[in-house]
mmCIF file of C-alpha atoms in Angstrom:
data_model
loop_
_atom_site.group_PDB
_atom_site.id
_atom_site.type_symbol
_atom_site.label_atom_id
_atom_site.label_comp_id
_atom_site.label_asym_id
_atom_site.label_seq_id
_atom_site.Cartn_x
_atom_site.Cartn_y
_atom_site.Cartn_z
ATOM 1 C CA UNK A 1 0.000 0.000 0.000
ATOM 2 C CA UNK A 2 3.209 2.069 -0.551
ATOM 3 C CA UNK A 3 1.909 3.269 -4.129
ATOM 4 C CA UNK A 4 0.150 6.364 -4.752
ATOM 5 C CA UNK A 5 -4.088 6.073 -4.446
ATOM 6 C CA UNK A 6 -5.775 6.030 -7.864
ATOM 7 C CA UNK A 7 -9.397 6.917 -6.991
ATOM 8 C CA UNK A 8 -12.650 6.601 -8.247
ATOM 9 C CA UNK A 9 -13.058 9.937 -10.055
ATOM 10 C CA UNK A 10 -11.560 13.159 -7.712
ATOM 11 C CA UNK A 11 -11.880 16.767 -8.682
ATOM 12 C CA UNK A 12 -10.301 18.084 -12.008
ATOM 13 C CA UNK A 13 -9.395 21.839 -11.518
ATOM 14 C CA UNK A 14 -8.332 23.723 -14.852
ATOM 15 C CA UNK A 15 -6.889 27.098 -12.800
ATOM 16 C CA UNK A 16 -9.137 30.039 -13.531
ATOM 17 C CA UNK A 17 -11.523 28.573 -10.633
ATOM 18 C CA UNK A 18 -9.627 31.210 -7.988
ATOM 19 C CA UNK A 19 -9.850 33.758 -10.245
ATOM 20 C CA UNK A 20 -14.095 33.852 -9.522
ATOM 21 C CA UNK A 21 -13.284 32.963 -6.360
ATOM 22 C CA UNK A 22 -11.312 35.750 -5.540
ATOM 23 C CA UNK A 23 -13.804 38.283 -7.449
ATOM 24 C CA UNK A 24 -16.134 36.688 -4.511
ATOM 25 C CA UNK A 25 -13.813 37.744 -1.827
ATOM 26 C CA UNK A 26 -13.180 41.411 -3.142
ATOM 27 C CA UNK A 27 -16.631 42.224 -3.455
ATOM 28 C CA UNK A 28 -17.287 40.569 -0.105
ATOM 29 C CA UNK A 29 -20.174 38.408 -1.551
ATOM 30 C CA UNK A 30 -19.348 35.479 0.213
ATOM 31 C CA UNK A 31 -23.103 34.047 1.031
ATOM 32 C CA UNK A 32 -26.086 32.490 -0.933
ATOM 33 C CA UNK A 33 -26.115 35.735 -3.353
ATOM 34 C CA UNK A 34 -23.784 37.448 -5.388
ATOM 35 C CA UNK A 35 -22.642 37.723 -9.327
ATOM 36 C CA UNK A 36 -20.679 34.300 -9.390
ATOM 37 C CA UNK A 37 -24.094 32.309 -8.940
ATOM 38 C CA UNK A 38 -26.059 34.516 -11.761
ATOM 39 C CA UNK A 39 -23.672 33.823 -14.290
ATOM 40 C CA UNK A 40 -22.942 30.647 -13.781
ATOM 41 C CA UNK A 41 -26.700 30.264 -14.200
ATOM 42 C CA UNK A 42 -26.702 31.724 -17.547
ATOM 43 C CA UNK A 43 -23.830 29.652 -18.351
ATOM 44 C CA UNK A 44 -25.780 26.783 -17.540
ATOM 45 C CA UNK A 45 -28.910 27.948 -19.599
ATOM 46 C CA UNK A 46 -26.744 28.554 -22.701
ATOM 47 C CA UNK A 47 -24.844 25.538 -22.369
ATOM 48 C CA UNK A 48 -28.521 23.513 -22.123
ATOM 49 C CA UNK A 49 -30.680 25.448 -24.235
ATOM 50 C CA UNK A 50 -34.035 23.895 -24.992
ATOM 51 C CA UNK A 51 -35.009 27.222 -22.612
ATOM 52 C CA UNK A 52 -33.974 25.676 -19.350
ATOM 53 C CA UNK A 53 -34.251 27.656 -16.092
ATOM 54 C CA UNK A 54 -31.228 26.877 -13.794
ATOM 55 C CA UNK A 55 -31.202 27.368 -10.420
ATOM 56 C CA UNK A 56 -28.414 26.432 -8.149
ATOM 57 C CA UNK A 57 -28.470 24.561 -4.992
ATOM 58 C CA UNK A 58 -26.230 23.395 -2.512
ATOM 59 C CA UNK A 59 -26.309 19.680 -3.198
ATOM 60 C CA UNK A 60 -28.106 17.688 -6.096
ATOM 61 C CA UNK A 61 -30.305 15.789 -3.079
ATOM 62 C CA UNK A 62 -31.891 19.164 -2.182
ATOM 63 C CA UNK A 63 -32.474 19.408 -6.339
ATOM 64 C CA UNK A 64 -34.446 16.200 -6.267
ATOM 65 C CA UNK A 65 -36.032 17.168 -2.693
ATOM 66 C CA UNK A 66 -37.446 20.782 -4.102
ATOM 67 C CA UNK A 67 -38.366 18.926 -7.720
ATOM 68 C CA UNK A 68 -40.334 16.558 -5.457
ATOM 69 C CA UNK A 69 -41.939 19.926 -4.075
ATOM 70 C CA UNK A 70 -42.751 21.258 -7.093
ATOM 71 C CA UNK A 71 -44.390 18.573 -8.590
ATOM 72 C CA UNK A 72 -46.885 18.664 -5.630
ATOM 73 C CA UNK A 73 -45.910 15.488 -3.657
ATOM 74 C CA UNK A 74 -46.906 15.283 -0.311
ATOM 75 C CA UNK A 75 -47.216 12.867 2.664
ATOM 76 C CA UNK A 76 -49.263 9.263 1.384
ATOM 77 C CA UNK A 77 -48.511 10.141 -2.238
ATOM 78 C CA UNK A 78 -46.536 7.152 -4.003
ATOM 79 C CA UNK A 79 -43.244 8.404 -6.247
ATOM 80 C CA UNK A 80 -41.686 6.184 -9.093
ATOM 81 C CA UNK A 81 -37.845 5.499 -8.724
ATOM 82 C CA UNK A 82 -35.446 4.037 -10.804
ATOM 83 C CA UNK A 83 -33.996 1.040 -8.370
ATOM 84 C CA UNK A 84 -30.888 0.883 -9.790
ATOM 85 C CA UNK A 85 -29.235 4.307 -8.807
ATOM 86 C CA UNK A 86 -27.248 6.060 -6.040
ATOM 87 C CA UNK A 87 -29.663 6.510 -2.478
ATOM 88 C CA UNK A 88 -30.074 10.881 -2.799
ATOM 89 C CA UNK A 89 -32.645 9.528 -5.688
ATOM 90 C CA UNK A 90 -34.734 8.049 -3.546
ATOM 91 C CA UNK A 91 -34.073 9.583 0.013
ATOM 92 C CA UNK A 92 -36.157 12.926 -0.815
ATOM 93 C CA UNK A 93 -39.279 11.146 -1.322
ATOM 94 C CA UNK A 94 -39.114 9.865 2.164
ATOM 95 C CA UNK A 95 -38.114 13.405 3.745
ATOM 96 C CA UNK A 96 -42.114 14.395 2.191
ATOM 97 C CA UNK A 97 -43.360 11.408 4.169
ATOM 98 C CA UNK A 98 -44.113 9.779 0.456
ATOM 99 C CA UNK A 99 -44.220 6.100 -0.850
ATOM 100 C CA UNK A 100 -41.243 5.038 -3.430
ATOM 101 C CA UNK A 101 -42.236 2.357 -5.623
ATOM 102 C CA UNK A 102 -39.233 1.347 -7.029
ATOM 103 C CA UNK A 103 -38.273 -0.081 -10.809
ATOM 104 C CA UNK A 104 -36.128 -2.448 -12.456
ATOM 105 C CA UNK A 105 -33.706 -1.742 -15.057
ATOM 106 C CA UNK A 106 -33.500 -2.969 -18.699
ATOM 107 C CA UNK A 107 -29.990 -3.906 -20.297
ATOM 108 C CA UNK A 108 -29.448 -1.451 -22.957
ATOM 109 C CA UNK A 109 -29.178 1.588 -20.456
ATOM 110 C CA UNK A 110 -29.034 0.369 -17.107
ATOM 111 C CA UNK A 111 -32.187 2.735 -16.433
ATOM 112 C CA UNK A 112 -35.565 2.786 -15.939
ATOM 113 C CA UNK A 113 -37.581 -0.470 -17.744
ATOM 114 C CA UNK A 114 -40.296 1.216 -19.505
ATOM 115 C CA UNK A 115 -42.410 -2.646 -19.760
ATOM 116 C CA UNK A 116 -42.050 -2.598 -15.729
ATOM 117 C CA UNK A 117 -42.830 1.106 -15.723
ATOM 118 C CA UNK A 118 -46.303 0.305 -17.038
ATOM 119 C CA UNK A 119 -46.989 -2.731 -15.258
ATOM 120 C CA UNK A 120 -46.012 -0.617 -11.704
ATOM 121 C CA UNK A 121 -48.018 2.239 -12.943
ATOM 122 C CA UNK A 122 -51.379 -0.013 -14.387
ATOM 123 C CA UNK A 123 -50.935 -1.721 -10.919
ATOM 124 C CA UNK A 124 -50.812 0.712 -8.562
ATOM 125 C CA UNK A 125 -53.825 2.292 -9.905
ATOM 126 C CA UNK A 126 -55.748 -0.643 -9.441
ATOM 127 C CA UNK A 127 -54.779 -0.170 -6.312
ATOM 128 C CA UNK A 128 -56.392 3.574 -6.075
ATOM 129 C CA UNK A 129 -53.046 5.173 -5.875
ATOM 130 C CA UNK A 130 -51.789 6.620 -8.776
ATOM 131 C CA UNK A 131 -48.414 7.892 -8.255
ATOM 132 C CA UNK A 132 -47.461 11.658 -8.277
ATOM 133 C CA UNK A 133 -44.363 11.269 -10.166
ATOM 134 C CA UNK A 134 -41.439 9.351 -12.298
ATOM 135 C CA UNK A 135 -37.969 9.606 -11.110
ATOM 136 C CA UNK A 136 -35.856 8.552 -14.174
ATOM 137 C CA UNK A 137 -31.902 8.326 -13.588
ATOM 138 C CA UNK A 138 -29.297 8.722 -16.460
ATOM 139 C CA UNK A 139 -27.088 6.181 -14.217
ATOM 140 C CA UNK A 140 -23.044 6.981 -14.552
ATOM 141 C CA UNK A 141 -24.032 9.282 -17.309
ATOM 142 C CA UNK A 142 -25.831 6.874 -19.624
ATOM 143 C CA UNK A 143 -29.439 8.562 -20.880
ATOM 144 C CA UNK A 144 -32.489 6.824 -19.821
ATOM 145 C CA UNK A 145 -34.869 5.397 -22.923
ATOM 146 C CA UNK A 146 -35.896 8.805 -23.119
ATOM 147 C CA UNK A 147 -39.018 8.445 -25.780
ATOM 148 C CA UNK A 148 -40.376 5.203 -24.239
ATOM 149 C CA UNK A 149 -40.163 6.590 -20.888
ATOM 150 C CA UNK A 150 -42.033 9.410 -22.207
ATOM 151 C CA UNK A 151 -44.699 7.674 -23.918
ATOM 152 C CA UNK A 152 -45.464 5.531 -20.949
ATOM 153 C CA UNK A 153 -45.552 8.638 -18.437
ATOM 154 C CA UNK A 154 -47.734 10.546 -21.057
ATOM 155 C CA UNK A 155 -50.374 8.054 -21.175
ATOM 156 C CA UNK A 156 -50.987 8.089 -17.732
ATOM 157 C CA UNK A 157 -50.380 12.118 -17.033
ATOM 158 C CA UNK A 158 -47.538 11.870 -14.710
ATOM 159 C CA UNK A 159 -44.266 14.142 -14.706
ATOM 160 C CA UNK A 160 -41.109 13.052 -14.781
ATOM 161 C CA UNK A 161 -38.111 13.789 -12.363
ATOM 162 C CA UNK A 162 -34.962 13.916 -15.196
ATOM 163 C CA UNK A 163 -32.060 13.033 -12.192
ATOM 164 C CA UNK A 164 -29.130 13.430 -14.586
ATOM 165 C CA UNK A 165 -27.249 14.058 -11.411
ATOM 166 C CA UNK A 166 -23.789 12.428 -12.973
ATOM 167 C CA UNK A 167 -24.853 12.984 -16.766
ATOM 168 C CA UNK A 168 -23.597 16.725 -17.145
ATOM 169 C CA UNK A 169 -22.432 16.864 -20.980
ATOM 170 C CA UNK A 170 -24.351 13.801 -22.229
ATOM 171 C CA UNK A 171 -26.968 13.309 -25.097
ATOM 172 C CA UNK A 172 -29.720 11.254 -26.514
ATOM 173 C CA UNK A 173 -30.307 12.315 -30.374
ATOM 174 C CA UNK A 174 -28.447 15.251 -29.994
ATOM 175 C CA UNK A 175 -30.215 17.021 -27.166
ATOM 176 C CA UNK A 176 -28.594 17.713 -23.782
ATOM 177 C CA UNK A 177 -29.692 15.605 -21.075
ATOM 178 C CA UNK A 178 -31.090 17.264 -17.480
ATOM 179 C CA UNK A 179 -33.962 19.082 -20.845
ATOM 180 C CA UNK A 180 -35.740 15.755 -20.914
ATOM 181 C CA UNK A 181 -37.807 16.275 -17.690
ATOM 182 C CA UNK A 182 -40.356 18.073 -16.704
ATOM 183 C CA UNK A 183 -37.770 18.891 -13.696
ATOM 184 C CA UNK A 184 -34.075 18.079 -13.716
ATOM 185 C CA UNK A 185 -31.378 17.634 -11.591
ATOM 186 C CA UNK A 186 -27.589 17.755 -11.647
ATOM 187 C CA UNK A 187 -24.870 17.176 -9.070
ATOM 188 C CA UNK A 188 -21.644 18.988 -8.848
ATOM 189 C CA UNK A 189 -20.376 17.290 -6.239
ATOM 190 C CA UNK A 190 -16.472 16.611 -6.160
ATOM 191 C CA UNK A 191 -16.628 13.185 -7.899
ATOM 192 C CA UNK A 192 -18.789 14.510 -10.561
ATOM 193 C CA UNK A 193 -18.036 15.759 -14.436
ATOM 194 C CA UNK A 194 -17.187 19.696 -12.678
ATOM 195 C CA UNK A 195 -17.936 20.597 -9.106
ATOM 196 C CA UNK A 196 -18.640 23.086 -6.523
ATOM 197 C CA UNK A 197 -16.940 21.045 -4.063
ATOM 198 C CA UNK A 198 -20.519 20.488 -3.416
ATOM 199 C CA UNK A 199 -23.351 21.598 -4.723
ATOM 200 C CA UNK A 200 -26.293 20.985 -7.207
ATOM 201 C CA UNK A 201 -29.065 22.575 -10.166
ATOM 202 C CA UNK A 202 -32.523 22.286 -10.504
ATOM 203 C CA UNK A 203 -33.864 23.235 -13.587
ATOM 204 C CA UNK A 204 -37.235 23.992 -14.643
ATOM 205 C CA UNK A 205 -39.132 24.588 -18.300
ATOM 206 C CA UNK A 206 -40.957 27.655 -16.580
ATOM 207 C CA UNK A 207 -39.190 31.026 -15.113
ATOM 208 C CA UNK A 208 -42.049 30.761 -12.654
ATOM 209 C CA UNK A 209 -40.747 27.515 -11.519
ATOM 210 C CA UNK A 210 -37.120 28.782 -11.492
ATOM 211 C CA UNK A 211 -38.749 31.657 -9.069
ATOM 212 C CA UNK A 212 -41.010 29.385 -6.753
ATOM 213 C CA UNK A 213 -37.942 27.068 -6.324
ATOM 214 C CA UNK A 214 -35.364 30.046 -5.260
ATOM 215 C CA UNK A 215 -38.141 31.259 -2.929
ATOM 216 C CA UNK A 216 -38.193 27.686 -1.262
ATOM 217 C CA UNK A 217 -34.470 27.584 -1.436
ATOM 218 C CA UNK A 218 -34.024 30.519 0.710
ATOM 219 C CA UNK A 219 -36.614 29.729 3.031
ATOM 220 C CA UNK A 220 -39.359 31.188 1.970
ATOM 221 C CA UNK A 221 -39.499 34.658 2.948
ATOM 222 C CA UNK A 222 -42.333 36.513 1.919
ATOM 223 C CA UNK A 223 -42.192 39.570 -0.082
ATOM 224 C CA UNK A 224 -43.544 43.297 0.594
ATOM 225 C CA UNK A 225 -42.861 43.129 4.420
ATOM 226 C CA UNK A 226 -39.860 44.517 5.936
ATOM 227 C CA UNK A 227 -39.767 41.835 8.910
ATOM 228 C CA UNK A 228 -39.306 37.803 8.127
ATOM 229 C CA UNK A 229 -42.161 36.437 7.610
ATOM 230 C CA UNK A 230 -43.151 32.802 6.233
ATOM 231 C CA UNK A 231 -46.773 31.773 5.043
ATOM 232 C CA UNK A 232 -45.043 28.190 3.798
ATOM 233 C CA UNK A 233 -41.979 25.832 4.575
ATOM 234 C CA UNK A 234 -38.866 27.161 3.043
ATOM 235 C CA UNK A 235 -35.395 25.733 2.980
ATOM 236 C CA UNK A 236 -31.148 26.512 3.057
ATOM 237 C CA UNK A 237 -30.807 25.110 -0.244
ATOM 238 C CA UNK A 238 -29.165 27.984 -2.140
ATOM 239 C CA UNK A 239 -25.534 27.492 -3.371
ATOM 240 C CA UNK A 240 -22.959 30.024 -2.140
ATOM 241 C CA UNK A 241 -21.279 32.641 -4.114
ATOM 242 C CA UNK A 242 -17.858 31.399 -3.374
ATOM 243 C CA UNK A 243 -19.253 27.924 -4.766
ATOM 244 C CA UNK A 244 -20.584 29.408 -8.104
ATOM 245 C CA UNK A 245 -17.040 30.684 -8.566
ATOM 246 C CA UNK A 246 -15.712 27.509 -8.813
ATOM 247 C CA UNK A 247 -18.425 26.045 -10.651
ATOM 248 C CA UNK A 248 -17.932 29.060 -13.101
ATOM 249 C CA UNK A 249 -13.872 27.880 -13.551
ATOM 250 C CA UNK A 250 -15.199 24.407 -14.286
ATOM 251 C CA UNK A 251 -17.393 25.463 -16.799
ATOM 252 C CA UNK A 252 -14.425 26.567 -19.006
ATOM 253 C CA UNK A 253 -13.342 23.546 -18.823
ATOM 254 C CA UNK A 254 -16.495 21.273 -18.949
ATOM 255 C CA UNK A 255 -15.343 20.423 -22.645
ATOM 256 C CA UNK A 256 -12.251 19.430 -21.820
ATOM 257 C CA UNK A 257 -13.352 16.699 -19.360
ATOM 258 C CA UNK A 258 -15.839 15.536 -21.459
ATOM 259 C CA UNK A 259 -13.422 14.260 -24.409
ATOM 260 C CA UNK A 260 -10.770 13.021 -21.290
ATOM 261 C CA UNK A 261 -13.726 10.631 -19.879
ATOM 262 C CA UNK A 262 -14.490 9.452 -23.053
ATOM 263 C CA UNK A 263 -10.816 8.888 -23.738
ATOM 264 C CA UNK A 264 -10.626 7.011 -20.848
ATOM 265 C CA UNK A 265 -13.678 4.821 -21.654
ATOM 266 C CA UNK A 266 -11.542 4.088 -24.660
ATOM 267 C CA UNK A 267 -8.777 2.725 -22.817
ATOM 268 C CA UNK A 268 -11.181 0.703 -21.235
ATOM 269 C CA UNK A 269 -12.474 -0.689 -24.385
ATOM 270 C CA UNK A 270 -9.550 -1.721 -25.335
ATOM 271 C CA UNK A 271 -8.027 -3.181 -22.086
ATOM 272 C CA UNK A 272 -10.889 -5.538 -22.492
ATOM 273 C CA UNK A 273 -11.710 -6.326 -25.369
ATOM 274 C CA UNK A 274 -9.355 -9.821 -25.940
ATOM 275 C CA UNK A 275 -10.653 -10.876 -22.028
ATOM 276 C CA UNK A 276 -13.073 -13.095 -22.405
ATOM 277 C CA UNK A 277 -16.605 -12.605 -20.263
ATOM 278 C CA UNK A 278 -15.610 -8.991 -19.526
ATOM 279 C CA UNK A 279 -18.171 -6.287 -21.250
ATOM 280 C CA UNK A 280 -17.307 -2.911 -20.667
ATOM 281 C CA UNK A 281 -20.762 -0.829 -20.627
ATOM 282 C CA UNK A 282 -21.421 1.207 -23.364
ATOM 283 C CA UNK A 283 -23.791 3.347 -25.478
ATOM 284 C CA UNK A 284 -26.249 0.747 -26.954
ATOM 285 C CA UNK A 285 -26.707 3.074 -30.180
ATOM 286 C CA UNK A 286 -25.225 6.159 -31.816
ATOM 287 C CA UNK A 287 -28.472 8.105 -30.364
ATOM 288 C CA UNK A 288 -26.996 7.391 -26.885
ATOM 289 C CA UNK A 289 -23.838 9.781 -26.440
ATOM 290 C CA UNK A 290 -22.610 9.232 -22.617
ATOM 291 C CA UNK A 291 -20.332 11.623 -20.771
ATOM 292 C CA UNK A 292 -18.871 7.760 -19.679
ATOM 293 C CA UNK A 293 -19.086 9.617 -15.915
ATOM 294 C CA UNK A 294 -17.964 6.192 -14.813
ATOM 295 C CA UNK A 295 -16.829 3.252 -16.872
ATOM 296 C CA UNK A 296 -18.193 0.294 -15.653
ATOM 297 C CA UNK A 297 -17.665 -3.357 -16.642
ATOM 298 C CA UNK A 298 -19.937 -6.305 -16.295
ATOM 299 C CA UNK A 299 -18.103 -10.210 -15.649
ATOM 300 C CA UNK A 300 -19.903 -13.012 -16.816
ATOM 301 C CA UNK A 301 -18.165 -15.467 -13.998
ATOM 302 C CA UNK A 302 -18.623 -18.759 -16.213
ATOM 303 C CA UNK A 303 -16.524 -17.243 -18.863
ATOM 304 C CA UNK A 304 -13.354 -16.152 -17.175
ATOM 305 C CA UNK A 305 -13.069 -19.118 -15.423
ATOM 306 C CA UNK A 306 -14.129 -18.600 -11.857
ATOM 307 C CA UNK A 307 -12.605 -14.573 -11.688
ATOM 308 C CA UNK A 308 -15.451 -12.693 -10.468
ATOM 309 C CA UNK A 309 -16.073 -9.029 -9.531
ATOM 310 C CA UNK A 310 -14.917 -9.088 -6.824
ATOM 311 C CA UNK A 311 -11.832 -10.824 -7.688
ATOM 312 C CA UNK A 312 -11.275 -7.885 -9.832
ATOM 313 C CA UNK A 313 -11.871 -5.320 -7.030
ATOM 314 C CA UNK A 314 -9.464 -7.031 -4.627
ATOM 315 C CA UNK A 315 -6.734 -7.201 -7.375
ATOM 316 C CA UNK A 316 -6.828 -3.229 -8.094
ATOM 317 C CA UNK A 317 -7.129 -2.906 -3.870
ATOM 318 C CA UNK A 318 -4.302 -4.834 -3.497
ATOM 319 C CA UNK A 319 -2.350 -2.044 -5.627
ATOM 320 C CA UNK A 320 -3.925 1.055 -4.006
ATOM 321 C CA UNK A 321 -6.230 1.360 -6.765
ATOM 322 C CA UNK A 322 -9.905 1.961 -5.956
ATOM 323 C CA UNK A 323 -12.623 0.307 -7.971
ATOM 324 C CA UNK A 324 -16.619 0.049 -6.637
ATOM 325 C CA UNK A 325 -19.172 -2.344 -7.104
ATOM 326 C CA UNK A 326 -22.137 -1.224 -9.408
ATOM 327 C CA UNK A 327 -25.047 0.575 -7.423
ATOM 328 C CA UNK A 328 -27.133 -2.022 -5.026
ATOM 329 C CA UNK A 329 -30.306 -1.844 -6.043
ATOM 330 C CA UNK A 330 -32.578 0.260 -3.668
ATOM 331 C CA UNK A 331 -35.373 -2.368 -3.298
ATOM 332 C CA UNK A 332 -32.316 -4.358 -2.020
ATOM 333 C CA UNK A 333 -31.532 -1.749 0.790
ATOM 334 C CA UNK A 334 -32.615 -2.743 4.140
ATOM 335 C CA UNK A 335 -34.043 1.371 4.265
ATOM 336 C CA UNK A 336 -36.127 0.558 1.577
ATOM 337 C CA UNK A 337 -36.572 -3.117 1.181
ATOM 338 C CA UNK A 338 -40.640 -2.693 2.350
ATOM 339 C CA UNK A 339 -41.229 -0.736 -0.699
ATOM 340 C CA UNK A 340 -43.035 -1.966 -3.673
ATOM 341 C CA UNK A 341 -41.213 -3.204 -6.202
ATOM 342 C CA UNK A 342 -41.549 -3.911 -10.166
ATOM 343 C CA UNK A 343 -39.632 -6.207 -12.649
ATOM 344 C CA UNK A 344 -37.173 -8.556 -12.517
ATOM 345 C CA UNK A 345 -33.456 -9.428 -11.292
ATOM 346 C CA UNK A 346 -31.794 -7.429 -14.004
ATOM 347 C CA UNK A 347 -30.522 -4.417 -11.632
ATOM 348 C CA UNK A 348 -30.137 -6.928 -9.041
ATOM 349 C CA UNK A 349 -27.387 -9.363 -11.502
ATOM 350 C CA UNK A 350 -25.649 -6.285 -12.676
ATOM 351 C CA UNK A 351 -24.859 -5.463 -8.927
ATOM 352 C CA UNK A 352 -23.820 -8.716 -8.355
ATOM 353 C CA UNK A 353 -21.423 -8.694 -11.762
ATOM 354 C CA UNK A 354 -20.303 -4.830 -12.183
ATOM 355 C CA UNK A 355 -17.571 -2.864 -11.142
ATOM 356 C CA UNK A 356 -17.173 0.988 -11.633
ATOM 357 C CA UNK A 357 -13.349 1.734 -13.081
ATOM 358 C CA UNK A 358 -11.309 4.919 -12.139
ATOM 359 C CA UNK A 359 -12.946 7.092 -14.466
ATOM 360 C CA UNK A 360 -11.366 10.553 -13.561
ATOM 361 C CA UNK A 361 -10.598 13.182 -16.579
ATOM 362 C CA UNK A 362 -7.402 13.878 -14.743
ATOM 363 C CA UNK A 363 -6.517 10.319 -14.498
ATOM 364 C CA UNK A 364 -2.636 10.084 -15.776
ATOM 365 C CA UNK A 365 -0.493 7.468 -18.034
ATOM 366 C CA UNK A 366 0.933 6.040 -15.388
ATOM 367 C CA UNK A 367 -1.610 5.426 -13.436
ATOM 368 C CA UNK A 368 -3.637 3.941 -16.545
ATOM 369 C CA UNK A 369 -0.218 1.080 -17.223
ATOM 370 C CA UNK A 370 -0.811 0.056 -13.266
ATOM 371 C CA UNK A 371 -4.901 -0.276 -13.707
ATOM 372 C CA UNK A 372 -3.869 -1.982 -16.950
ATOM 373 C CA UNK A 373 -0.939 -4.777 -15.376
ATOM 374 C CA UNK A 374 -3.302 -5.320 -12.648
ATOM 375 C CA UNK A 375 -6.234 -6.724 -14.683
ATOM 376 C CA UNK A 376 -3.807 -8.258 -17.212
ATOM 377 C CA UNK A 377 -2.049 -10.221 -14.819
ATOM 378 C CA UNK A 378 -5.019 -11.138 -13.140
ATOM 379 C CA UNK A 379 -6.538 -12.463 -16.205
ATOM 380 C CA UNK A 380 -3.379 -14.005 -17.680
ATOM 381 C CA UNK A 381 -3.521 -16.608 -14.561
ATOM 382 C CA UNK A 382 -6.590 -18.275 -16.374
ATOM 383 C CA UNK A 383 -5.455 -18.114 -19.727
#
């Protein structure tokens, strides 16, 4: 454990963060207001188009928890939620006292089954509860089945939650994802694409939206009075100034880490692709374009002759190099393991056979050859 730590994905700073920073500092906005958040906001917009309305938060959870809000859930009401993903997609439906009902995955995407999507939805309004809302993930970047998704939420009138929390920069047909919902998220914390350090966006279709969700951001303080006063919950959501400065440095680079995470996906590719019963996870089509957050691989035990995952994992440990299982399944959480839950063992299989690689834009040569003579020796053992 004498080498160096290759992680997971760490921050990526490109230098002009401190000058926004420092802009913060000399104009002494150094709370929840200030110029660094308002044009990182337009940056945001113009980078998104499709006339999204950004607002910035301090986390992507608090994104999901005020998109929850605005969509008019409330105590007893049942949510939709992608199984397979990270737990902030599912924790804010239990901070509003709702129901998740949670959702397989299908294998071109890793997200959101649409088949099991019906069947959930046609069943739980059998059982007279019709649920308030759809919380589709674009898991490690990937986009969700965006137009079957759609159809099936369409039919049945209920919005959709876009949590593109780690798919900053990716695409389905050409149009940005985090525009696909009728709310969307994104998370900047520090393992993500760029980040704040911490922080998140919620973005809405409607400026009115964008308004109602800064007024419950900064807890709610009427207007016209001079005194605080509060006719509705509000919350400390709002991102700092000194945050939006960095964000605002990472947003000159955004571009940059885009084509290094897809360059390291690459490497990836062709690591594997001679190693038998190892599939490295990619875009099922050329309408998929993935910001390859995370490369993840998926290992088909019977092939490579008894090497499993977690063999895998324990190798790259073994040389200081961190590597994580793929996301357990929230209808396999002992939080949420009372929940309803639709479909079949596809999210729970690729838990049990994926690993997430080191993934980070700033990950070097060097540390690429030791990933590399790690897995090839491993594998060469079998041969």
């Amino acid at each position: 454990m004498n080498k160096k730590k290759i992680w997971l994905s760490t921050p990526h700073m490109g230098g002009n963060e401190i000058k926004y920073i420092q802009q913060a500092f000399d104009t002494n906005w150094i709370a929840p207001v200030g110029n660094n958040l308002l044009e990182l906001e337009q940056d945001l917009e113009q980078y998104l188009q499709s006339s999204a309305q950004v607002t910035l938060l301090n986390s992507g959870t608090a994104a999901i928890h005020l998109g929850l809000v605005l969509l008019g859930v409330q105590a007893g009401d049942e949510v939709i939620c992608q199984s397979l993903t990270f737990s902030a997609s599912a924790n804010p439906i239990l901070y509003l006292k709702a129901i998740p009902v949670f959702i397989d995955s299908e294998l071109e995407t890793w997200n959101l089954c649409p088949i099991a999507l019906e069947e959930a939805i046609v069943d739980r309004i059998s059982k007279g509860k019709k649920p308030k809302a759809i919380i589709a993930v674009d898991l490690y970047g990937m986009p969700y089945q965006v137009e079957a998704v759609r159809t099936v939420a369409d039919k049945y009138s209920i919005p959709i939650l876009e949590d593109s929390a780690e798919a900053l920069g990716s695409t389905y047909k050409g149009k940005k994802c985090g525009t696909f919902g009728d709310i969307a998220v994104f998370s900047f914390n520090g393992s993500k694409i760029i980040t704040t350090s911490g922080g998140g966006v919620i973005i809405t279709k409607e400026k009115s939206l964008k308004e109602k969700a800064l007024f419950l951001a900064t807890q709610s303080q009427d207007k016209g009075v001079p005194h605080y006063q509060h006719s509705e919950i509000g919350y400390n959501y709002r991102m700092s100034n000194i945050s939006a400065g960095i964000g605002r440095g990472q947003m000159e680079v955004l571009n940059i880490n885009l084509a290094l995470r897809k360059k390291i996906h690459q490497f990836y590719i062709n690591l594997f692709k001679d190693i038998t019963g190892v599939t490295v996870f990619d875009a099922p089509t050329d309408d998929y374009c993935s910001n390859y957050w995370l490369t993840t691989i998926v290992i088909e035990t019977s092939l490579t002759r008894g090497i499993s995952r977690e063999d895998v994992r324990l190798a790259l440990l073994e040389e200081n190099i961190e590597s994580r299982p793929v996301m357990k399944p929230m209808h396999l959480q002992p939080l949420f393991k009372k929940f309803p839950y639709y479909g079949g063992n596809i999210a729970s299989k690729l838990f049990e056979n994926g690993l997430c690689l080191p993934s980070g834009s700033n990950l070097s040569k060097e540390e690429c050859e030791r990933i590399k003579t790690v897995i090839l020796a491993l594998f060469k053992e079998v041969a």
